[in-house]
Amino acid sequence: MKIYCMIVAALLPPSPALTAKGVDEIAGFVKDTIALSPWHLRMGVRVAETALLFWLLLRVKGFATGKPEADSMRAALRRFEKFGNIPATLIRLYRSLSLLAWEERLEVVKALAA
Amino acid sequence: MKMECDVLIIGSGAGGACVADVLTRAGLDVLMIEEGPELKAGETLSTAHEALPRLWRAGGLTMALGPTPISYAEGRCLGGGTEINSGIFQRTPAELLEAWAKKYRIVDFNAHSLAPYYDRATTAVKVSEGTDDFAEDSGILRRGGEAMGWKVSTLDQAQLSVNGPHGGSLAYVSQKKLSAKNALLPAAKTRGLRILSGCRALRLETKGKHVTRVHVMHGKTREAIQVKHVFLCAGAIYTPFLLRQSGFRAAQIGSSLRMHPTIKCLAFFNREVNAQQSRLPLCAVTQFMPDQRLGGSVFMPAFYGMALAESWEARGMHLFDMKNAAMYYAMARAEGRGSVHALPFLPDPVVRYRLTPEDRANLAMSAGRLAQALFAAGAKKVYPSLRGHTGWSDPAQARHFGERGLQEGQAHLMSVHLFSSCPPGENAAITATSSYGQLRGASNVTIADASQIPEAPGVNPQATVMALAFRNAEHFLQTRKKAA
């Protein structure tokens, strides 16, 4: 769950900023939705996630300690996405689900309406 | 609840609800099982992130694999797909019905003979013409289509009210749309229909050609239901999947899946459109039907977010431009086909689908046409759902794309219309059931769902699913009466 939180936090728009609890809730939604997907698709996601995990461990300062440097995390995810095909699909999946939930948060709705 | 019945209906969507309506009127002891949950009276899910995990199969993450993967959506709740669709109601064109009747040798299958069943469906869900006077997103499509010299039509919809905003919303957002659950099941319940939600059919147990029991998972308990007859109404994916899991091996089961693949286009204007208020444009460019249709997509903040995420580098800058945006689709009546597989040890169906080169050309042409109509209505930028695409800024770019065609794997396609996986007819070489849905290889199984539509109809399939379900259920009653 902590890993999902770190990834989601890096993929969400910086403004309007969410509280840590808000990010946790979105990460929970991403994790739970992926868990609902068909078994064979879920296994594909898990394999791609494993590759991403190793990539982030190698590329992001502070990732191993659970306190990644924000810019470094964003850059690593962008770089991973650039590998194309499956890596790009994985990041797009995370981003789609994150933005879906983000757009419906009260603080975001208020900010977008302003 | 006693676990036996005269008739077991598996699935509670457009097909299952119609079958329950017919059979309970005839006084039969009917049990309906639905894998998904039942929303309690008065319970509403006002956001997509609440609705997706509860009402959509696999939280909406379902995909047909192939050179160009296609995401598809199915309902998984009491009411099935009619809870999550737009309730657009259209009859299959007469010329397609006649062509299918000939090819598949379907008895008594034409616009005239199906009319009473379509009428019954129309009355059941209170179909009325939508009004789009108030909605700018509808106006854009209408003005754009007319500027191109194309025919634009207002769409009929299953709804309780035609006035005011949100008339075109999903059932779980607005109570104005009339789903099968709300239209038919309450009355069927008063006539004795029993419903088990949260109950998944696992396998049909047979003795010779007769299905004697249906094994189910109800909550966390495995049980068996004694049956005299089974109506399979689980949809174009799960009906063939369940049959394959139960050992029905006929090649015609699940091997002829069809879809309406769509390319989405996100359009931006220099003025406010506020598509998030009307949520669904209720008109469509029908000039090129049944092969192509250009229409409006459901637009909610959540879906806007997903549309931006599709190609974030190009679209992220529009994060705060939602009021100026609207979303449309270009749909093609594909000739390609797919298959539904039940693989050993896998609990979910594996779906494969392959578009033909003609389908790709058709899709590209329809997306190009849609974008041209949107530019004619004043769009400043149109983003098609193509991999890494940076958007079109003028109609010439869209026209050029339409002429050039779509490459394999180039598009993010999606579909909400799936059918044809168990087609009916007397031509046994290409059909899975009789003309009235009786499964070959079983004496007491009838199919009544979208898998019975022989090929892609080019229109929203709900009306045809309901008409065929009424027809198959009535035929079952007549056969039963004769036998008695």
XYZ file of C-alpha atoms in Angstrom:
598
model
C 0.000 0.000 0.000
C 2.863 2.339 0.865
C 4.327 1.802 -2.608
C 0.992 2.631 -4.246
C 0.834 5.821 -2.152
C 4.286 6.887 -3.333
C 3.445 6.216 -6.981
C 0.017 7.876 -6.836
C 1.435 10.932 -5.068
C 3.941 11.344 -7.902
C 1.309 10.977 -10.616
C -1.310 13.355 -9.200
C -1.359 16.990 -10.316
C 0.484 19.215 -7.804
C -2.444 21.596 -7.486
C -4.822 21.520 -5.712
C -2.648 19.606 -3.268
C -4.240 16.790 -1.308
C -3.616 15.813 2.273
C -1.712 12.600 2.966
C -5.041 10.998 3.862
C -6.477 12.065 0.510
C -3.553 10.504 -1.340
C -3.927 7.336 0.760
C -7.587 7.066 -0.203
C -6.846 7.440 -3.903
C -4.041 4.885 -3.641
C -6.486 2.547 -1.910
C -8.931 2.972 -4.794
C -6.196 2.215 -7.358
C -5.075 -0.880 -5.469
C -8.616 -2.198 -4.903
C -9.662 -1.642 -8.517
C -6.643 -3.485 -9.885
C -7.435 -6.303 -7.451
C -10.882 -6.625 -9.086
C -9.532 -7.095 -12.612
C -9.598 -10.543 -14.266
C -6.979 -12.946 -13.004
C -4.879 -13.084 -16.182
C -4.807 -9.273 -16.549
C -3.984 -8.890 -12.862
C -1.033 -11.251 -13.221
C 0.237 -9.182 -16.150
C -0.029 -6.042 -14.006
C 1.838 -7.751 -11.144
C 4.737 -8.721 -13.416
C 4.978 -5.171 -14.783
C 4.748 -3.811 -11.224
C 7.674 -5.961 -10.168
C 9.789 -4.473 -12.953
C 8.672 -0.974 -11.932
C 9.557 -1.658 -8.321
C 13.125 -2.629 -9.207
C 13.375 0.391 -11.497
C 12.263 2.756 -8.739
C 14.614 1.136 -6.219
C 17.507 1.793 -8.569
C 16.522 5.255 -9.740
C 14.768 7.082 -6.920
C 16.566 8.537 -3.962
C 14.849 7.620 -0.706
C 12.473 5.089 -2.308
C 13.809 2.207 -0.245
C 13.223 4.122 2.987
C 9.682 5.113 1.999
C 10.554 8.777 1.618
C 11.247 9.300 -2.075
C 12.407 12.623 -3.399
C 9.380 13.953 -5.309
C 11.164 15.220 -8.423
C 13.295 12.119 -8.676
C 10.167 9.933 -8.368
C 8.320 11.831 -11.105
C 11.335 11.679 -13.411
C 11.757 7.935 -12.843
C 8.097 7.267 -13.638
C 8.327 9.397 -16.796
C 11.437 7.518 -17.864
C 9.783 4.142 -17.173
C 6.759 5.215 -19.240
C 9.046 6.020 -22.149
C 10.028 2.334 -22.450
C 6.686 2.078 -24.249
C 4.161 -0.725 -24.586
C 3.701 -2.564 -21.253
C 5.521 -0.019 -19.023
C 3.557 2.815 -20.652
C 0.301 0.889 -20.225
C 1.024 0.319 -16.525
C 1.695 4.008 -15.860
C -1.382 4.959 -17.895
C -3.470 2.562 -15.805
C -2.188 4.091 -12.549
C -2.684 7.610 -13.848
C -6.188 6.927 -15.209
C -7.456 5.468 -11.955
C -5.698 8.140 -9.870
C -7.153 11.004 -11.898
C -10.587 9.379 -11.928
C -10.677 9.428 -8.129
C -8.848 12.766 -7.871
C -11.419 14.579 -10.036
C -14.206 13.511 -7.687
C -12.637 14.703 -4.447
C -14.481 17.578 -2.860
C -11.432 19.822 -2.544
C -10.625 19.290 -6.236
C -14.218 19.868 -7.361
C -14.234 23.163 -5.433
C -10.887 24.240 -6.865
C -11.872 23.366 -10.433
C -15.200 25.195 -10.096
C -13.506 28.357 -8.814
C -34.775 -19.678 0.470
C -35.418 -23.089 -1.098
C -32.736 -23.954 -3.643
C -34.965 -25.417 -6.321
C -37.259 -23.957 -8.954
C -39.127 -24.560 -12.208
C -36.920 -22.089 -14.024
C -33.579 -20.637 -13.001
C -32.611 -17.356 -14.677
C -28.883 -16.659 -14.598
C -28.373 -12.902 -14.960
C -30.639 -9.947 -14.252
C -29.954 -7.494 -17.076
C -32.021 -6.591 -20.114
C -32.500 -10.261 -21.070
C -33.044 -11.767 -17.628
C -35.546 -9.127 -16.540
C -37.705 -9.698 -19.654
C -37.636 -13.478 -19.179
C -38.658 -13.032 -15.519
C -41.515 -10.784 -16.625
C -42.895 -13.374 -19.075
C -42.449 -16.454 -16.908
C -43.851 -15.010 -13.695
C -46.940 -13.815 -15.608
C -47.431 -17.472 -16.580
C -47.308 -18.444 -12.919
C -44.034 -20.391 -12.986
C -41.805 -20.785 -9.969
C -38.849 -18.630 -11.038
C -35.556 -18.025 -9.268
C -33.157 -15.392 -10.591
C -29.505 -15.294 -9.597
C -27.236 -12.299 -10.068
C -23.522 -12.339 -9.409
C -23.305 -8.673 -8.443
C -24.881 -6.787 -5.558
C -28.314 -5.208 -5.334
C -28.440 -1.511 -4.553
C -30.828 -0.985 -1.683
C -33.904 1.201 -2.169
C -32.893 4.843 -1.976
C -29.192 4.027 -2.145
C -27.456 6.097 -4.801
C -23.868 6.086 -5.926
C -23.163 9.623 -6.969
C -19.576 9.224 -8.106
C -17.825 6.983 -10.598
C -15.221 5.826 -8.102
C -17.996 4.534 -5.848
C -19.924 2.963 -8.725
C -17.118 1.250 -10.648
C -16.195 -1.363 -8.019
C -19.826 -2.071 -7.112
C -21.716 -2.033 -10.401
C -19.160 -2.746 -13.115
C -17.578 -6.094 -13.819
C -13.972 -6.171 -12.592
C -14.208 -2.506 -11.610
C -14.321 -1.652 -15.318
C -10.902 -3.217 -16.003
C -11.918 -5.771 -18.612
C -10.149 -6.132 -21.918
C -10.284 -8.170 -25.104
C -6.743 -9.173 -26.029
C -5.423 -8.961 -29.567
C -3.196 -6.896 -31.856
C -5.359 -3.893 -30.945
C -6.648 -4.548 -27.412
C -10.191 -3.320 -26.745
C -11.370 -2.304 -23.269
C -14.961 -3.271 -22.712
C -17.518 -2.571 -20.005
C -20.189 -4.830 -18.546
C -22.595 -4.363 -15.668
C -22.291 -6.676 -12.669
C -25.173 -5.833 -10.373
C -28.919 -6.360 -10.160
C -30.135 -4.846 -13.441
C -26.901 -5.775 -15.243
C -25.788 -3.584 -18.120
C -28.991 -1.544 -17.985
C -27.771 -0.037 -14.713
C -24.599 1.360 -16.238
C -25.537 2.067 -19.853
C -27.184 5.169 -21.270
C -30.499 3.460 -22.008
C -30.439 4.501 -25.661
C -33.187 2.572 -27.402
C -32.949 1.709 -31.091
C -34.328 -1.110 -33.189
C -32.025 -3.119 -35.429
C -32.489 -2.012 -39.060
C -34.910 -4.248 -41.024
C -32.388 -5.018 -43.772
C -29.905 -6.426 -41.234
C -32.587 -8.620 -39.637
C -33.483 -10.027 -43.046
C -29.850 -10.657 -43.978
C -29.266 -12.495 -40.687
C -32.451 -14.542 -41.073
C -31.144 -15.740 -44.433
C -27.530 -16.390 -43.413
C -28.282 -18.121 -40.090
C -31.660 -19.554 -41.223
C -33.539 -18.015 -38.311
C -37.246 -18.844 -38.318
C -39.761 -15.984 -38.337
C -37.123 -13.299 -37.852
C -37.814 -9.946 -39.476
C -38.868 -6.425 -38.545
C -42.563 -7.340 -38.801
C -42.420 -10.476 -36.632
C -40.192 -8.804 -34.037
C -42.294 -5.623 -33.868
C -44.616 -6.827 -31.063
C -41.602 -7.725 -28.924
C -39.896 -4.402 -29.613
C -43.192 -2.662 -28.741
C -43.397 -4.576 -25.499
C -39.828 -3.587 -24.606
C -40.538 0.030 -25.537
C -43.526 0.122 -23.193
C -41.712 -1.714 -20.394
C -38.926 0.834 -20.054
C -41.073 3.850 -21.018
C -39.016 4.851 -24.035
C -39.371 8.441 -25.087
C -37.488 10.822 -27.314
C -34.858 12.689 -25.360
C -34.776 16.445 -25.436
C -31.424 18.110 -25.870
C -32.562 21.725 -26.061
C -30.743 22.581 -22.858
C -27.465 20.872 -23.579
C -24.634 22.585 -25.424
C -22.765 19.309 -25.949
C -25.728 17.993 -27.952
C -25.989 21.297 -29.815
C -22.345 21.047 -30.863
C -22.815 17.642 -32.450
C -26.073 18.683 -34.091
C -24.661 21.908 -35.532
C -21.423 20.235 -36.603
C -23.191 17.337 -38.323
C -25.652 19.634 -40.060
C -22.861 21.957 -41.179
C -21.273 18.947 -42.862
C -24.607 18.189 -44.545
C -25.162 14.971 -42.580
C -28.302 13.586 -41.006
C -28.451 14.097 -37.230
C -31.101 12.390 -35.080
C -32.292 12.780 -31.515
C -32.008 9.462 -29.710
C -34.790 7.642 -27.892
C -34.014 6.688 -24.329
C -35.465 4.545 -21.572
C -36.323 7.178 -19.022
C -38.804 8.329 -16.448
C -38.558 11.981 -17.334
C -37.436 13.773 -20.463
C -37.148 17.260 -19.043
C -34.341 19.001 -17.237
C -30.623 18.305 -17.008
C -29.220 14.847 -16.314
C -31.951 13.233 -18.427
C -29.258 11.241 -20.103
C -27.338 10.210 -17.032
C -26.444 6.777 -15.860
C -29.032 5.131 -13.635
C -26.819 5.264 -10.577
C -26.273 8.991 -10.953
C -29.785 10.051 -11.839
C -32.953 8.178 -11.071
C -34.404 9.476 -14.342
C -33.132 6.615 -16.457
C -35.240 3.486 -16.230
C -33.142 0.348 -15.894
C -34.449 -3.207 -16.272
C -34.244 -3.597 -12.502
C -36.584 -0.702 -11.866
C -38.849 -1.331 -14.862
C -39.603 -5.039 -14.675
C -38.302 -6.732 -11.551
C -40.513 -5.106 -8.877
C -43.710 -6.318 -10.599
C -42.196 -9.750 -11.242
C -41.366 -9.979 -7.527
C -45.008 -9.382 -6.607
C -45.832 -12.343 -8.863
C -43.448 -14.564 -6.944
C -40.029 -14.021 -8.528
C -37.267 -14.845 -6.078
C -33.927 -13.073 -6.502
C -30.550 -14.077 -5.109
C -27.956 -11.363 -5.585
C -24.291 -11.964 -4.790
C -24.723 -15.447 -6.274
C -22.392 -16.577 -9.069
C -23.148 -19.577 -11.275
C -20.095 -21.835 -11.439
C -21.184 -24.844 -13.475
C -24.206 -26.532 -14.993
C -24.419 -30.193 -13.954
C -25.880 -32.461 -16.616
C -27.360 -35.938 -16.759
C -27.254 -36.915 -20.397
C -28.535 -33.825 -22.182
C -30.507 -32.593 -19.197
C -29.211 -29.952 -16.792
C -30.257 -31.117 -13.342
C -28.429 -28.738 -11.021
C -26.570 -25.461 -11.200
C -23.617 -25.109 -8.854
C -23.295 -21.610 -7.461
C -21.185 -19.589 -5.064
C -23.586 -17.647 -2.860
C -21.588 -15.254 -0.740
C -18.845 -17.567 0.475
C -20.952 -20.719 0.399
C -20.951 -23.237 -2.411
C -24.443 -24.532 -3.110
C -26.403 -26.373 -5.802
C -29.791 -25.339 -7.173
C -32.164 -28.045 -8.481
C -33.633 -26.894 -11.782
C -36.144 -28.033 -14.366
C -35.144 -25.418 -16.916
C -32.355 -22.829 -17.173
C -32.450 -19.465 -18.909
C -28.945 -18.175 -19.512
C -28.971 -14.377 -19.526
C -25.432 -13.650 -18.351
C -24.358 -11.615 -21.375
C -22.141 -12.094 -24.398
C -19.048 -13.000 -22.348
C -20.303 -14.938 -19.326
C -22.956 -17.027 -21.088
C -20.440 -18.808 -23.366
C -17.873 -18.840 -20.533
C -20.290 -20.675 -18.209
C -21.229 -23.129 -20.961
C -17.581 -23.857 -21.719
C -16.803 -24.298 -18.030
C -19.706 -26.739 -17.846
C -18.271 -28.909 -20.612
C -20.312 -27.729 -23.598
C -17.680 -27.965 -26.290
C -19.546 -27.063 -29.487
C -17.315 -24.867 -31.630
C -20.157 -22.404 -32.152
C -20.260 -21.455 -28.464
C -18.238 -18.320 -27.811
C -16.359 -18.287 -31.106
C -18.252 -15.535 -32.925
C -18.137 -12.634 -30.472
C -18.790 -9.248 -32.082
C -18.427 -5.703 -30.780
C -18.903 -2.091 -31.720
C -15.376 -0.733 -31.221
C -15.208 3.003 -30.643
C -12.593 5.743 -30.803
C -13.219 8.544 -28.318
C -12.557 12.165 -29.194
C -12.035 14.807 -26.516
C -12.830 18.232 -27.973
C -11.989 21.672 -26.593
C -13.775 24.927 -27.393
C -13.103 28.594 -26.750
C -16.302 28.881 -24.729
C -17.947 27.016 -21.881
C -19.750 23.819 -22.885
C -20.417 22.468 -19.393
C -20.844 18.935 -20.645
C -20.445 17.719 -17.060
C -23.909 19.153 -16.371
C -25.829 17.453 -19.180
C -23.577 14.388 -18.925
C -24.715 12.742 -22.180
C -25.513 14.279 -25.552
C -28.773 12.754 -26.741
C -28.283 13.089 -30.461
C -26.084 11.329 -32.982
C -24.933 11.678 -36.559
C -26.879 8.848 -38.193
C -25.988 9.605 -41.802
C -23.582 6.662 -42.037
C -25.531 4.099 -39.996
C -25.486 1.192 -39.560
C -21.775 1.024 -40.488
C -20.703 4.141 -38.579
C -22.277 6.261 -35.895
C -20.969 9.451 -34.344
C -22.360 10.316 -30.950
C -21.735 11.785 -27.523
C -20.028 10.010 -24.635
C -20.946 10.153 -20.982
C -19.067 13.081 -19.498
C -18.342 13.274 -15.792
C -15.315 14.792 -14.052
C -13.964 11.307 -13.384
C -14.130 10.319 -17.044
C -12.556 13.644 -18.006
C -9.651 12.772 -15.735
C -9.296 9.389 -17.407
C -9.394 11.003 -20.851
C -6.567 13.323 -19.881
C -4.552 10.445 -18.452
C -4.744 8.611 -21.769
C -2.032 10.843 -23.186
C -0.941 12.973 -20.272
C 2.030 14.673 -21.910
C -0.203 16.122 -24.623
C -3.379 16.666 -22.625
C -2.230 17.431 -19.091
C -2.213 21.170 -19.802
C -6.036 21.011 -20.086
C -6.477 19.939 -16.468
C -8.451 23.058 -15.579
C -10.356 23.342 -18.890
C -13.126 20.850 -18.156
C -15.900 23.411 -18.633
C -14.714 23.980 -22.212
C -14.558 20.303 -23.091
C -16.925 17.603 -24.318
C -16.390 13.992 -25.274
C -17.710 12.167 -28.323
C -17.286 8.779 -29.932
C -16.924 7.341 -33.399
C -18.387 3.845 -33.508
C -18.021 1.248 -36.235
C -20.031 -1.863 -36.996
C -17.075 -4.205 -37.064
C -16.861 -7.308 -39.205
C -14.018 -8.756 -37.146
C -14.774 -11.349 -34.535
C -13.556 -12.522 -31.197
C -13.728 -15.541 -28.934
C -14.432 -16.317 -25.293
C -12.217 -18.937 -23.661
C -12.480 -20.855 -20.404
C -8.943 -21.977 -19.608
C -8.115 -24.598 -16.964
C -7.601 -23.120 -13.473
C -8.500 -19.578 -14.596
C -11.582 -18.210 -12.812
C -12.237 -15.513 -15.429
C -12.896 -15.692 -19.159
C -10.086 -14.853 -21.547
C -11.474 -12.767 -24.394
C -9.702 -12.307 -27.720
C -10.722 -10.029 -30.560
C -9.238 -9.158 -33.933
C -10.303 -6.255 -36.113
C -10.204 -6.723 -39.876
C -8.331 -4.192 -42.054
C -11.774 -2.994 -43.201
C -12.790 -2.403 -39.567
C -9.690 -0.305 -38.996
C -10.365 1.705 -42.139
C -13.987 2.148 -41.066
C -12.978 3.288 -37.572
C -10.417 5.761 -38.890
C -12.909 7.187 -41.353
C -15.571 7.590 -38.662
C -13.097 9.271 -36.249
C -11.987 11.601 -39.032
C -15.600 12.467 -39.804
C -16.413 13.069 -36.147
C -13.501 15.452 -35.746
C -14.491 17.331 -38.906
C -18.008 17.810 -37.513
C -16.564 19.043 -34.215
C -14.315 21.558 -35.991
C -17.330 22.692 -38.012
C -19.052 23.381 -34.681
C -16.144 25.487 -33.449
C -13.738 23.044 -31.771
C -10.216 24.400 -31.382
C -8.534 21.111 -30.601
C -9.654 17.484 -30.886
C -7.789 14.626 -29.213
C -8.596 11.165 -30.578
C -7.873 8.162 -28.366
C -4.762 7.219 -30.302
C -1.534 6.145 -28.635
C 0.611 9.211 -27.840
C -1.386 11.448 -30.190
C -0.878 15.203 -29.762
C -4.308 16.155 -31.119
C -5.698 17.686 -34.274
C -5.882 21.455 -34.681
C -7.723 21.644 -37.980
C -10.159 19.503 -39.989
C -7.633 18.737 -42.723
C -5.522 16.716 -40.262
C -8.584 14.702 -39.237
C -9.634 14.142 -42.836
C -6.141 12.966 -43.719
C -6.200 10.489 -40.818
C -9.589 9.204 -41.961
C -8.246 8.585 -45.443
C -5.000 6.994 -44.292
C -6.561 4.468 -41.908
C -5.711 3.035 -38.528
C -2.601 0.927 -37.869
C -2.692 -2.217 -35.702
C -2.241 -1.269 -32.068
C -2.423 2.457 -32.771
C -5.664 3.204 -30.940
C -6.998 2.894 -27.403
C -10.321 1.330 -28.392
C -13.221 0.608 -26.136
C -16.646 -0.958 -26.434
C -19.804 -1.102 -24.379
C -21.673 -3.214 -26.945
C -20.832 -6.922 -27.008
C -22.928 -9.627 -28.667
C -23.192 -12.595 -31.040
C -21.218 -15.161 -29.033
C -24.037 -17.779 -29.219
C -25.987 -16.930 -32.388
C -29.416 -18.485 -33.067
C -30.717 -20.212 -36.184
C -31.261 -23.524 -37.936
C -27.925 -23.387 -39.771
C -26.189 -25.662 -37.266
C -22.746 -25.062 -38.746
C -22.648 -21.459 -37.536
C -25.207 -21.284 -34.713
C -25.171 -22.375 -31.072
C -28.917 -22.480 -30.487
C -32.209 -22.983 -32.296
C -34.030 -19.972 -33.734
C -35.574 -19.435 -30.298
C -32.485 -19.763 -28.134
C -32.652 -23.475 -27.209
C -29.054 -24.590 -26.713
C -27.898 -27.444 -28.949
C -26.640 -30.342 -26.846
C -28.978 -29.612 -23.926
C -32.681 -30.315 -23.605
C -33.541 -27.672 -21.029
C -31.321 -24.624 -21.554
C -32.449 -21.459 -23.334
C -30.287 -18.422 -24.012
C -31.846 -14.939 -23.869
C -29.237 -12.211 -23.857
C -26.941 -10.204 -26.134
C -25.113 -13.360 -27.214
C -28.223 -14.124 -29.320
C -27.898 -11.075 -31.580
C -26.415 -12.769 -34.657
C -24.013 -9.983 -35.679
C -23.195 -6.367 -34.854
C -26.430 -4.379 -35.288
C -24.846 -0.931 -35.662
C -27.253 0.445 -33.038
C -27.438 0.255 -29.242
C -28.345 -3.368 -28.554
C -30.618 -3.053 -25.475
C -33.868 -2.909 -27.462
C -32.921 -5.994 -29.491
C -31.755 -7.913 -26.405
C -35.099 -7.232 -24.739
C -37.123 -8.099 -27.863
C -35.270 -11.408 -28.353
C -35.610 -12.256 -24.658
C -39.383 -11.694 -24.778
C -39.541 -13.786 -27.961
C -37.507 -16.691 -26.576
C -39.407 -16.731 -23.290
C -42.800 -16.696 -25.054
C -41.668 -19.541 -27.318
C -40.540 -21.531 -24.291
C -44.008 -21.137 -22.755
C -45.726 -22.219 -25.971
C -43.495 -25.289 -26.294
C -44.128 -26.177 -22.674
C -47.882 -25.836 -23.145
C -47.813 -28.069 -26.218
C -45.771 -30.699 -24.379
C -48.207 -30.630 -21.459
